mmCIF file of C-alpha atoms in Angstrom:
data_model
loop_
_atom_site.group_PDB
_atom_site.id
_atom_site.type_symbol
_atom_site.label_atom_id
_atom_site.label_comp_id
_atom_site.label_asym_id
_atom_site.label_seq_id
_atom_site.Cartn_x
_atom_site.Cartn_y
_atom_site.Cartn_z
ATOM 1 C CA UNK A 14 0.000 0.000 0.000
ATOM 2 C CA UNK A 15 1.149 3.345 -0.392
ATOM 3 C CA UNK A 16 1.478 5.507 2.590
ATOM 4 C CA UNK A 17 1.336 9.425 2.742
ATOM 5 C CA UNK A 18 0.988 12.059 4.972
ATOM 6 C CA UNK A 19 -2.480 12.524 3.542
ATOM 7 C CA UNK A 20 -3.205 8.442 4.675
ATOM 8 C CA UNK A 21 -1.996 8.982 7.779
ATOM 9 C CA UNK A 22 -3.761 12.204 8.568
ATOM 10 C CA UNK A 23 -7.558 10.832 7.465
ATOM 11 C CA UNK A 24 -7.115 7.111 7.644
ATOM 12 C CA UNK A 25 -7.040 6.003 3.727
ATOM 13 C CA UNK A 26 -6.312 3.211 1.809
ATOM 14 C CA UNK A 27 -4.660 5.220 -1.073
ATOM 15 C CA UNK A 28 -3.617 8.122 -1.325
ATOM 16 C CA UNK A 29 -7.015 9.386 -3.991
ATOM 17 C CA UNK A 30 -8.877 12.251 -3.205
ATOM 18 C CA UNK A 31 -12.337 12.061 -6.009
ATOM 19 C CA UNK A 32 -12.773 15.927 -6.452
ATOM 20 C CA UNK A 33 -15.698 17.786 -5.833
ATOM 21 C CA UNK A 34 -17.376 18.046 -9.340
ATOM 22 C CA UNK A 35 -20.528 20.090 -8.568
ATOM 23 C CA UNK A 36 -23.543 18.049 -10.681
ATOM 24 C CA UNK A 37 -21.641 15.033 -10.749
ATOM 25 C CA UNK A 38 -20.266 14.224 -7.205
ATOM 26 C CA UNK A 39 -22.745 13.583 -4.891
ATOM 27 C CA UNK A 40 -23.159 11.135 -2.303
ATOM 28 C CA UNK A 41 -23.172 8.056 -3.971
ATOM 29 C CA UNK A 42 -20.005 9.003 -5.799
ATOM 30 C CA UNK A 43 -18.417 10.136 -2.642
ATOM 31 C CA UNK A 44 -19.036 6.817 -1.059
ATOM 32 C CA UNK A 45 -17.577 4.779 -3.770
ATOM 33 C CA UNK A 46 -14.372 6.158 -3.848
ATOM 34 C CA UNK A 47 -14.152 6.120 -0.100
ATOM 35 C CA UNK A 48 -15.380 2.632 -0.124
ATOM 36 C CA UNK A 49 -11.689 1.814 -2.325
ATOM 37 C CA UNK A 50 -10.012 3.366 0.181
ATOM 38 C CA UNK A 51 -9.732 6.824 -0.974
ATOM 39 C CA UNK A 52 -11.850 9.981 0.012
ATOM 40 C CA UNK A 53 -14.461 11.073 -1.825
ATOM 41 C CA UNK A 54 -15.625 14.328 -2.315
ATOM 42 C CA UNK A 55 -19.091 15.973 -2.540
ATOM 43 C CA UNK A 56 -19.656 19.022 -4.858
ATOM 44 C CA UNK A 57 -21.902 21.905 -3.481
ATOM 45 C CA UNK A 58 -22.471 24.940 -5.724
ATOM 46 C CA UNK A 59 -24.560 28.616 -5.440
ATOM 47 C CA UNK A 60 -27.770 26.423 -6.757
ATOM 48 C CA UNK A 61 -27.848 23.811 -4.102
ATOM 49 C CA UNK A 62 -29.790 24.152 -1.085
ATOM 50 C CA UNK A 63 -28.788 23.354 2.573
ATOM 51 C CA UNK A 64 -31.459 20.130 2.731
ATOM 52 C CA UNK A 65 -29.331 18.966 -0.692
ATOM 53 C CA UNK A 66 -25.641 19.271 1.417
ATOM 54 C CA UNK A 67 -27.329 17.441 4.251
ATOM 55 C CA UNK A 68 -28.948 14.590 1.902
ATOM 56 C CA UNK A 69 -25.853 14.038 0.378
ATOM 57 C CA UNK A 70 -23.827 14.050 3.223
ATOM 58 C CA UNK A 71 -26.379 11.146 4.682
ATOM 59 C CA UNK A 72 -25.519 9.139 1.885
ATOM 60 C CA UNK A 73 -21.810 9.390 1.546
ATOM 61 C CA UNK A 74 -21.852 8.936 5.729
ATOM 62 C CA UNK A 75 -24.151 5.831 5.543
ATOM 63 C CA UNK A 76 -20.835 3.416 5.286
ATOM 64 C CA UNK A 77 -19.038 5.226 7.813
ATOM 65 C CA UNK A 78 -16.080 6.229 5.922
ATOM 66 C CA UNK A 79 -14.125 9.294 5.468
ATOM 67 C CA UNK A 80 -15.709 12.106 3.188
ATOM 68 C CA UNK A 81 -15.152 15.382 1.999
ATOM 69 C CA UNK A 82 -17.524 18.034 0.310
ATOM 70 C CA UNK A 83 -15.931 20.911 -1.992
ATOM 71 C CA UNK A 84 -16.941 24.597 -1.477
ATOM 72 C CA UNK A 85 -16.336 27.597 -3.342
ATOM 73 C CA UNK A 86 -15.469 30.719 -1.360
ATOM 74 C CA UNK A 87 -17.017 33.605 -3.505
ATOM 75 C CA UNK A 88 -20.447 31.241 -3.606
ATOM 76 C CA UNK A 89 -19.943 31.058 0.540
ATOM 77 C CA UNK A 90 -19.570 34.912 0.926
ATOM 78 C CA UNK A 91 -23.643 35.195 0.131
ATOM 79 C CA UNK A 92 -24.954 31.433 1.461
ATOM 80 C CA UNK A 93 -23.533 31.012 4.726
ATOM 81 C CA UNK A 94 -26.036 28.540 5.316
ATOM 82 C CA UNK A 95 -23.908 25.975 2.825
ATOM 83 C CA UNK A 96 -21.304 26.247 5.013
ATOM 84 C CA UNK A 97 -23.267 26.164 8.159
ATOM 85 C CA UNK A 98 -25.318 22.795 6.626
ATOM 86 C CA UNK A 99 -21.873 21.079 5.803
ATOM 87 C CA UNK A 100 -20.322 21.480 9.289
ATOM 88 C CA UNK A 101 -23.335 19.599 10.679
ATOM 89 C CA UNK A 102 -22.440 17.043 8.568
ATOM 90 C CA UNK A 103 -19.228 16.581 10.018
ATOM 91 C CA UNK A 104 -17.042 15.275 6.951
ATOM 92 C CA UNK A 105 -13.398 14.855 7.469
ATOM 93 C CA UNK A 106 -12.542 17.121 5.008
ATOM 94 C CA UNK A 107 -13.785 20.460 3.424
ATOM 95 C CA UNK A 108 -12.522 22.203 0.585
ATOM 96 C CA UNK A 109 -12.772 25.975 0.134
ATOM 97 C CA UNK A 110 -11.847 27.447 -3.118
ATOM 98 C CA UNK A 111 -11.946 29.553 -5.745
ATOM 99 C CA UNK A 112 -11.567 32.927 -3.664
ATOM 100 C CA UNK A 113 -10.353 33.738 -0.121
ATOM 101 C CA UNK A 114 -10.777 30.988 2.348
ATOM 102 C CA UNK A 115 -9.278 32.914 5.232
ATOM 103 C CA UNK A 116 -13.270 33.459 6.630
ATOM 104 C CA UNK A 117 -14.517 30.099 6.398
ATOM 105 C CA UNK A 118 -10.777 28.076 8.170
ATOM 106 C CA UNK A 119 -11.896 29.410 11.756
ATOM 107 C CA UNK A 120 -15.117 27.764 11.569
ATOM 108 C CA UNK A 121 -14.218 24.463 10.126
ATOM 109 C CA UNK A 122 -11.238 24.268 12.517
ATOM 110 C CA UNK A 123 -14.164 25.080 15.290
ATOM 111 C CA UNK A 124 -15.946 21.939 14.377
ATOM 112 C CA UNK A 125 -12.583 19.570 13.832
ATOM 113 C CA UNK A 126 -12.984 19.629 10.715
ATOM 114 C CA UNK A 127 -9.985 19.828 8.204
ATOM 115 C CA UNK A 128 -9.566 22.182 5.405
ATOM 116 C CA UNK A 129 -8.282 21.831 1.897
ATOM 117 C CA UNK A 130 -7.719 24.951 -0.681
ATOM 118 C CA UNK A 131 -7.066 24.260 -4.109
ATOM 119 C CA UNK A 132 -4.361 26.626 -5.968
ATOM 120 C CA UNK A 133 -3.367 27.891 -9.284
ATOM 121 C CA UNK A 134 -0.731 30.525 -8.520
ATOM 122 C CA UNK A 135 1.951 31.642 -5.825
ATOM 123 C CA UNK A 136 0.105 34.237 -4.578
ATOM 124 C CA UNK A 137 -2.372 31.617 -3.893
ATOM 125 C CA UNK A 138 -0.316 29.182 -1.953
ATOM 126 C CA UNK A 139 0.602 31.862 0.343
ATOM 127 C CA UNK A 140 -3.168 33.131 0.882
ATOM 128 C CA UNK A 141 -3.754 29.358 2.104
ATOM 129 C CA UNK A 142 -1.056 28.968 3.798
ATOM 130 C CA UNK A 143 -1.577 32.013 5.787
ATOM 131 C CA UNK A 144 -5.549 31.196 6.072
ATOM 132 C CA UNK A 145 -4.288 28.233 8.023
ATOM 133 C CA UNK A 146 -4.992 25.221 5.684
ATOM 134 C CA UNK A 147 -4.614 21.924 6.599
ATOM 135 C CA UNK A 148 -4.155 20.325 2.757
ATOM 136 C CA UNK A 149 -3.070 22.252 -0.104
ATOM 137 C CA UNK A 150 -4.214 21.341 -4.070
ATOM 138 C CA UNK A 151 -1.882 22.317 -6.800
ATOM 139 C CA UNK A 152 -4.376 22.388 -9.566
ATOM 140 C CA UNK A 153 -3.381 22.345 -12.920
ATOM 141 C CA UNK A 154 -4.856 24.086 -15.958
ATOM 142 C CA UNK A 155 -5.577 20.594 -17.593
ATOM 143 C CA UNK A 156 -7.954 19.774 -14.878
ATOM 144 C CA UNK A 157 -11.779 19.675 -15.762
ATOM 145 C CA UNK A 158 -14.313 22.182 -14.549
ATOM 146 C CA UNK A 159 -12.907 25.606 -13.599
ATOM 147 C CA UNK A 160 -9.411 26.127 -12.775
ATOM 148 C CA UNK A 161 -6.209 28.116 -13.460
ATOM 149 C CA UNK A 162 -3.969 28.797 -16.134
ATOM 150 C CA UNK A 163 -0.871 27.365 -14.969
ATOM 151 C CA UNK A 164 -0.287 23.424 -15.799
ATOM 152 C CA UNK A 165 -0.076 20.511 -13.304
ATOM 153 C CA UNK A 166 3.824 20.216 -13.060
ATOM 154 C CA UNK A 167 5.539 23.180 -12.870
ATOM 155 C CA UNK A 168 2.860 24.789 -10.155
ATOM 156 C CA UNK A 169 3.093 21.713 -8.246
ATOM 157 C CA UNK A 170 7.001 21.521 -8.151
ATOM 158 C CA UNK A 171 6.419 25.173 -6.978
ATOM 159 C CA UNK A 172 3.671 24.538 -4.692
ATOM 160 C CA UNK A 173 5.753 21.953 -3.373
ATOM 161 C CA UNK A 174 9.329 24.293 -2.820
ATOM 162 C CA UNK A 175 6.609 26.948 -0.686
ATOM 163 C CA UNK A 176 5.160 24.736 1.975
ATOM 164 C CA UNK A 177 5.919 21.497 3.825
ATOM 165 C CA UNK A 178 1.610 20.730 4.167
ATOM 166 C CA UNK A 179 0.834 18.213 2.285
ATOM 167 C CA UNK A 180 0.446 18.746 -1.240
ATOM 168 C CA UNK A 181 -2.156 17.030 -3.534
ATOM 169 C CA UNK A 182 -1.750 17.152 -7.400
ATOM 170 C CA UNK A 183 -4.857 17.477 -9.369
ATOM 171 C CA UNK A 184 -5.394 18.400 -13.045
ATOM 172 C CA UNK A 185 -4.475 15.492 -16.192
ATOM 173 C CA UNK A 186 -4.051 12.087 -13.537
ATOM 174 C CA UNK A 187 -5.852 9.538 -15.194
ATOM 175 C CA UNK A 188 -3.692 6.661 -14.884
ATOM 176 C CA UNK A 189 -1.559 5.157 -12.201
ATOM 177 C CA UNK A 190 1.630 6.144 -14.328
ATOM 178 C CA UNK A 191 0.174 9.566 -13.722
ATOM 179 C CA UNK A 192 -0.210 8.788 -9.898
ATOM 180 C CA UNK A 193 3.090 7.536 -9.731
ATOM 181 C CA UNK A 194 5.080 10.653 -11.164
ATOM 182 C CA UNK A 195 3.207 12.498 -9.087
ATOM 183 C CA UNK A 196 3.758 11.552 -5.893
ATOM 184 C CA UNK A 197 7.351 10.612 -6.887
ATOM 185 C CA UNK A 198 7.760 14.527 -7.501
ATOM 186 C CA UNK A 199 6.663 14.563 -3.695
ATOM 187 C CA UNK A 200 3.372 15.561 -3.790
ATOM 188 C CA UNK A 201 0.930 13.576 -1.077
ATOM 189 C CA UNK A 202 -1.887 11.970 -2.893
ATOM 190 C CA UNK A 203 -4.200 12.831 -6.291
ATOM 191 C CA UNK A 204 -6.988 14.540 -6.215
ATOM 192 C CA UNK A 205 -9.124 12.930 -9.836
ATOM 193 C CA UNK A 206 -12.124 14.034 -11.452
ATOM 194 C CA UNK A 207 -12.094 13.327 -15.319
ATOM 195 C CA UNK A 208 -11.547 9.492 -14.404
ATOM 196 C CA UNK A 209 -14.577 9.479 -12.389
ATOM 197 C CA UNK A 210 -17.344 11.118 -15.019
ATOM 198 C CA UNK A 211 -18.057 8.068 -16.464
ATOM 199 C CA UNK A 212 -19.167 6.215 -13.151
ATOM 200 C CA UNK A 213 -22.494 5.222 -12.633
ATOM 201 C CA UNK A 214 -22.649 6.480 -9.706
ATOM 202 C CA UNK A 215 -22.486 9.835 -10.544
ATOM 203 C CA UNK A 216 -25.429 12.836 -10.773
ATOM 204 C CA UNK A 217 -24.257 13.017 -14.648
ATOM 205 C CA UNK A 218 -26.822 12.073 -17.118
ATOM 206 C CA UNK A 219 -26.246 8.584 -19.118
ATOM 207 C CA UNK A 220 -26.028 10.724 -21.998
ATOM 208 C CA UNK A 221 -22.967 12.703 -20.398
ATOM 209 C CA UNK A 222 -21.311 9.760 -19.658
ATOM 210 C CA UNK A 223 -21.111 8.535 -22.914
ATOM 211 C CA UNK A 224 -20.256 11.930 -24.173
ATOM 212 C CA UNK A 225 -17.128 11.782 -22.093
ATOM 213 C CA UNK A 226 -16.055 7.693 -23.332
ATOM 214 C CA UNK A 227 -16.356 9.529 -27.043
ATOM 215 C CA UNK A 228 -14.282 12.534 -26.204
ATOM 216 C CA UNK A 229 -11.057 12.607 -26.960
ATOM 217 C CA UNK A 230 -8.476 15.115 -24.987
ATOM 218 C CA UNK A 231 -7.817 17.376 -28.139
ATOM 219 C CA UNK A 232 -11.369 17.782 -27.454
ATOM 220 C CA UNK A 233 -11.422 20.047 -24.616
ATOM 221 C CA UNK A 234 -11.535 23.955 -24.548
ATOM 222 C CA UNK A 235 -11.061 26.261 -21.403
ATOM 223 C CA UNK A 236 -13.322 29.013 -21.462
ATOM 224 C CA UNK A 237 -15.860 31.342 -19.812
ATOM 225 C CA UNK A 238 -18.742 31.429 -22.648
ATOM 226 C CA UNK A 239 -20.652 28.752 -20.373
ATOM 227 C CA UNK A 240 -20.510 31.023 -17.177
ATOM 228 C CA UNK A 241 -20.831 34.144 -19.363
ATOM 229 C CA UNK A 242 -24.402 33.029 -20.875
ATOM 230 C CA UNK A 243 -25.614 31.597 -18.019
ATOM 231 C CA UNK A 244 -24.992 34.877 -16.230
ATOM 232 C CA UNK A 245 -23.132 33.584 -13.263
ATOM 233 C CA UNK A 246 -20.641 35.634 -11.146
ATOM 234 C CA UNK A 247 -17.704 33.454 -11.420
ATOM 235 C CA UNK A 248 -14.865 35.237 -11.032
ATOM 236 C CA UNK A 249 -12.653 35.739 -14.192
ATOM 237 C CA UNK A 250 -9.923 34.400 -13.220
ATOM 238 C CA UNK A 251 -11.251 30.753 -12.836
ATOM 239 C CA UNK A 252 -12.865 29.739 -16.805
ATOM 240 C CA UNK A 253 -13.663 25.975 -17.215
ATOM 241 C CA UNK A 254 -12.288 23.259 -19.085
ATOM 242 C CA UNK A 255 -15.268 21.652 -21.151
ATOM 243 C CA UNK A 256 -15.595 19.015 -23.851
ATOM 244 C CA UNK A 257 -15.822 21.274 -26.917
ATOM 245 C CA UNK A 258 -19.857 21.370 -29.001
ATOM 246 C CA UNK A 259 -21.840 23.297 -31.266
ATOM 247 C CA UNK A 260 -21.761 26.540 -28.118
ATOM 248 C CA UNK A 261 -18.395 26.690 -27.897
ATOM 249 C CA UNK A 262 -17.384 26.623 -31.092
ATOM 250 C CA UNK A 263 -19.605 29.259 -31.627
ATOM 251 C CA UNK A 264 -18.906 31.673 -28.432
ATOM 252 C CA UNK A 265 -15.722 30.776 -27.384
ATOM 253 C CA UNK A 266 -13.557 33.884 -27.486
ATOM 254 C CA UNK A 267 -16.737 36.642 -27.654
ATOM 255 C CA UNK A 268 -18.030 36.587 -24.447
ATOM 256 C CA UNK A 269 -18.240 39.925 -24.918
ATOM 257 C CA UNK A 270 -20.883 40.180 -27.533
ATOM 258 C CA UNK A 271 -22.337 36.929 -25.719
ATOM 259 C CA UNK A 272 -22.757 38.741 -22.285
ATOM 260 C CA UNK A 273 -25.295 41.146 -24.402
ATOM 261 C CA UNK A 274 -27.176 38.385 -25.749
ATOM 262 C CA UNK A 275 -30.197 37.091 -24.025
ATOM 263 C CA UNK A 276 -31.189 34.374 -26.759
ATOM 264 C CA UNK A 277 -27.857 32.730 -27.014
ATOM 265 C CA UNK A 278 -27.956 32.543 -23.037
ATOM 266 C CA UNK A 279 -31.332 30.992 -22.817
ATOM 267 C CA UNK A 280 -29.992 28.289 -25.783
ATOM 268 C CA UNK A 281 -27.857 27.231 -22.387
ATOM 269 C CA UNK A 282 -30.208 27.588 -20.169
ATOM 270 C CA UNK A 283 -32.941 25.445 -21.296
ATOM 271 C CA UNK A 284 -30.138 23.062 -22.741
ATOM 272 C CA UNK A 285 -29.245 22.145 -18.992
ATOM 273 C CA UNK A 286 -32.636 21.646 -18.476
ATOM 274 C CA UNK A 287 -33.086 19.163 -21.072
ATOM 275 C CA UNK A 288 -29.784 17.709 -21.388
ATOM 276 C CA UNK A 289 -28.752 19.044 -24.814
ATOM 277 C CA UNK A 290 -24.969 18.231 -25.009
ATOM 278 C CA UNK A 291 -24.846 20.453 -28.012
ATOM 279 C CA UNK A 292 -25.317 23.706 -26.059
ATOM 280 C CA UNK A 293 -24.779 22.697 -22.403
ATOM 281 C CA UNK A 294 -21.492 22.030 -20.954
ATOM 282 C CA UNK A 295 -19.766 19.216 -20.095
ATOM 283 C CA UNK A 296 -16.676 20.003 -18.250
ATOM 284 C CA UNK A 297 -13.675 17.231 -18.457
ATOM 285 C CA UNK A 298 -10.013 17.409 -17.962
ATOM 286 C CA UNK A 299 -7.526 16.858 -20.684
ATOM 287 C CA UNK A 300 -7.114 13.193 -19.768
ATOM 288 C CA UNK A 301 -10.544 12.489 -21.375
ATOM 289 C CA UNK A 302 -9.260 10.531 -24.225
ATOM 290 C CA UNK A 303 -8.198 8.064 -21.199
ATOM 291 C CA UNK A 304 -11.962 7.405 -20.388
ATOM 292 C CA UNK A 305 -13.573 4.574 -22.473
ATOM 293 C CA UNK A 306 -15.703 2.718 -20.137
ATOM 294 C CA UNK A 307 -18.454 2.882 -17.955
ATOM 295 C CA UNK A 308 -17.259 1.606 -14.630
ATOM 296 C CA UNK A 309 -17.783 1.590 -10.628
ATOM 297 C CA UNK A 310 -15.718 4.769 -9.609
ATOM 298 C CA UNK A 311 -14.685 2.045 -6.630
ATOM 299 C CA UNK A 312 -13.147 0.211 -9.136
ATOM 300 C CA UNK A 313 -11.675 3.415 -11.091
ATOM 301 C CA UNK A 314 -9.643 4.103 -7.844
ATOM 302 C CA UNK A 315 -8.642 0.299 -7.027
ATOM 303 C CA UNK A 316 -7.082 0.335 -10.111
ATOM 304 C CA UNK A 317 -5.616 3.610 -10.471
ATOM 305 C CA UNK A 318 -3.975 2.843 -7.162
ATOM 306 C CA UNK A 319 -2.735 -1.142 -8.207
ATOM 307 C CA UNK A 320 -1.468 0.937 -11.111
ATOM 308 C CA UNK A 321 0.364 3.631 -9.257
ATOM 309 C CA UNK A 322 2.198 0.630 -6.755
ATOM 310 C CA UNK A 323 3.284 -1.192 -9.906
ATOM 311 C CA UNK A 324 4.408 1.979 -11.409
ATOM 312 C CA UNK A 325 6.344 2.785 -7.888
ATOM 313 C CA UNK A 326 8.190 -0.540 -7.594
ATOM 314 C CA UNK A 327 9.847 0.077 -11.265
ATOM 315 C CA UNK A 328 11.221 3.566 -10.326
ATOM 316 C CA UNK A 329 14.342 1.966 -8.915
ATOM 317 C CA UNK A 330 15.293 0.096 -12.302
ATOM 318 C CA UNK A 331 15.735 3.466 -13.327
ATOM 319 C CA UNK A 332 18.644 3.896 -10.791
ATOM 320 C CA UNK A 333 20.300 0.280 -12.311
#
């Protein structure tokens, strides 16, 4: 087995964090990674209600394993009661991201409760570092969903050379070869999401799923023209990573002109609604093409993990 500081601190099998993909991870998901020895995350964002973190939370809680759920700091700043539901959930871990976590540590702390912050810069490490974070996530610009600019690598050999917490890598692991140069390069366990979108057990439609076993990673664009039409304050600095379709191709680069167009934003709209991959989004990490199959996410960690420990034990031949 492969030990960590992040298995020691919440008990794990492996060293596999399943990220908190608001509309995908909920409890179910949560509870199969957890069940392969990981810890899996639920995904709360600014259109979930308390009574949803608390149903969730039931479910990923029902085996009595370690969980997390994954918040985002700028949605916290005007739903307090997110935060407030998840504490009396009592997961092992949190995540706030995606803004200034410095409010929401105390609280979690306050409750035992231990906090990861995801990164994408410098500035960034030191803002959760000084916030008083417990785990830190590099994450790179190939990850799914929003995220940085910066890829996986160099910001986590950075992250890395800033702070002795431990230090998860997130953003294009899809494999345990991935895994394994990873935490060779030091870092203290993965933190996967792209791997896990075609799992049953997920809150994605079945026609998602098979979007994402089609998809190939040239087939991913990172860009705000999904947030932009569906008029939602993310902050700039954070676009998505989404499997390209007929929206994108369109919109991509004139979110400008899009922000001033009301039919072009209700096209999204009502394509959420009725699951119309064409003008909806479906955000997935660079490592798509490495998703073929429709499988457990228990199993998707199991073998990620066998993968990484065979990977591991023929680093030394390298040394020969």
């Amino acid at each position: 087995m492969i030990r960590t500081a992040l298995t020691r601190r919440f008990d794990l099998g492996t060293p596999v964090i399943g990220a908190p993909m608001a509309g995908v991870a909920g409890g179910a998901l949560a509870a199969a990674v957890s069940r392969a020895g990981g810890l899996g995350m639920i995904g709360i964002a600014g259109n979930h209600s308390a009574p949803f973190v608390t149903e969730q939370c039931a479910l990923a809680a029902g085996e009595r394993l370690p969980f997390g759920v994954g918040l985002m700091a700028w949605v916290l700043d005007d739903r307090p009661d997110l935060l407030e539901a998840t504490i009396a959930a009592r997961p092992a871990l949190v995540s706030v991201s995606f803004g200034d976590p410095a409010p929401y540590v105390p609280p979690l702390h306050d409750a035992g409760i231990a906090v990861a912050v995801q990164v994408n810069t410098v500035a960034d490490v030191h803002r959760a570092v000084a916030a008083g974070a417990d785990v830190v996530v590099a994450q790179g610009s190939e990850a799914g969903g929003h995220t940085g600019h910066r890829a996986t690598l160099p910001l986590l050999q950075e992250v890395l050379a800033l702070t002795d917490l431990p230090v998860v890598a997130a953003g294009g692991i899809a494999t345990g070869r991935g895994m394994a140069a990873v935490l060779a390069a030091g870092a203290a366990g993965v933190w996967i999401g792209t791997p896990l979108l075609a799992c049953p057990e997920g809150l994605n439609s079945p026609a998602a799923r098979a979007r994402v076993q089609a998809a190939a990673g040239e087939n991913t664009v990172l860009t705000r023209a999904f947030d932009v039409a569906q008029r939602l304050a993310w902050p700039q600095r954070w676009p998505g990573r989404a499997l390209v379709n007929e929206f994108s191709r369109t919109w991509h680069g004139r979110e400008e002109e899009l922000a001033d167009d009301d039919v072009a934003s209700q096209r999204v709209v009502d394509a959420r609604r009725t699951d119309d991959l064409e003008q909806a989004p479906v955000y997935a990490g660079e490592s798509v093409g490495l998703v073929t199959a429709e499988r457990s996410a228990t199993d998707v960690v199991r073998a990620l993990s066998a993968d990484a420990e065979a990977a591991l034990r023929a680093v030394p031949r390298l040394l020969d």
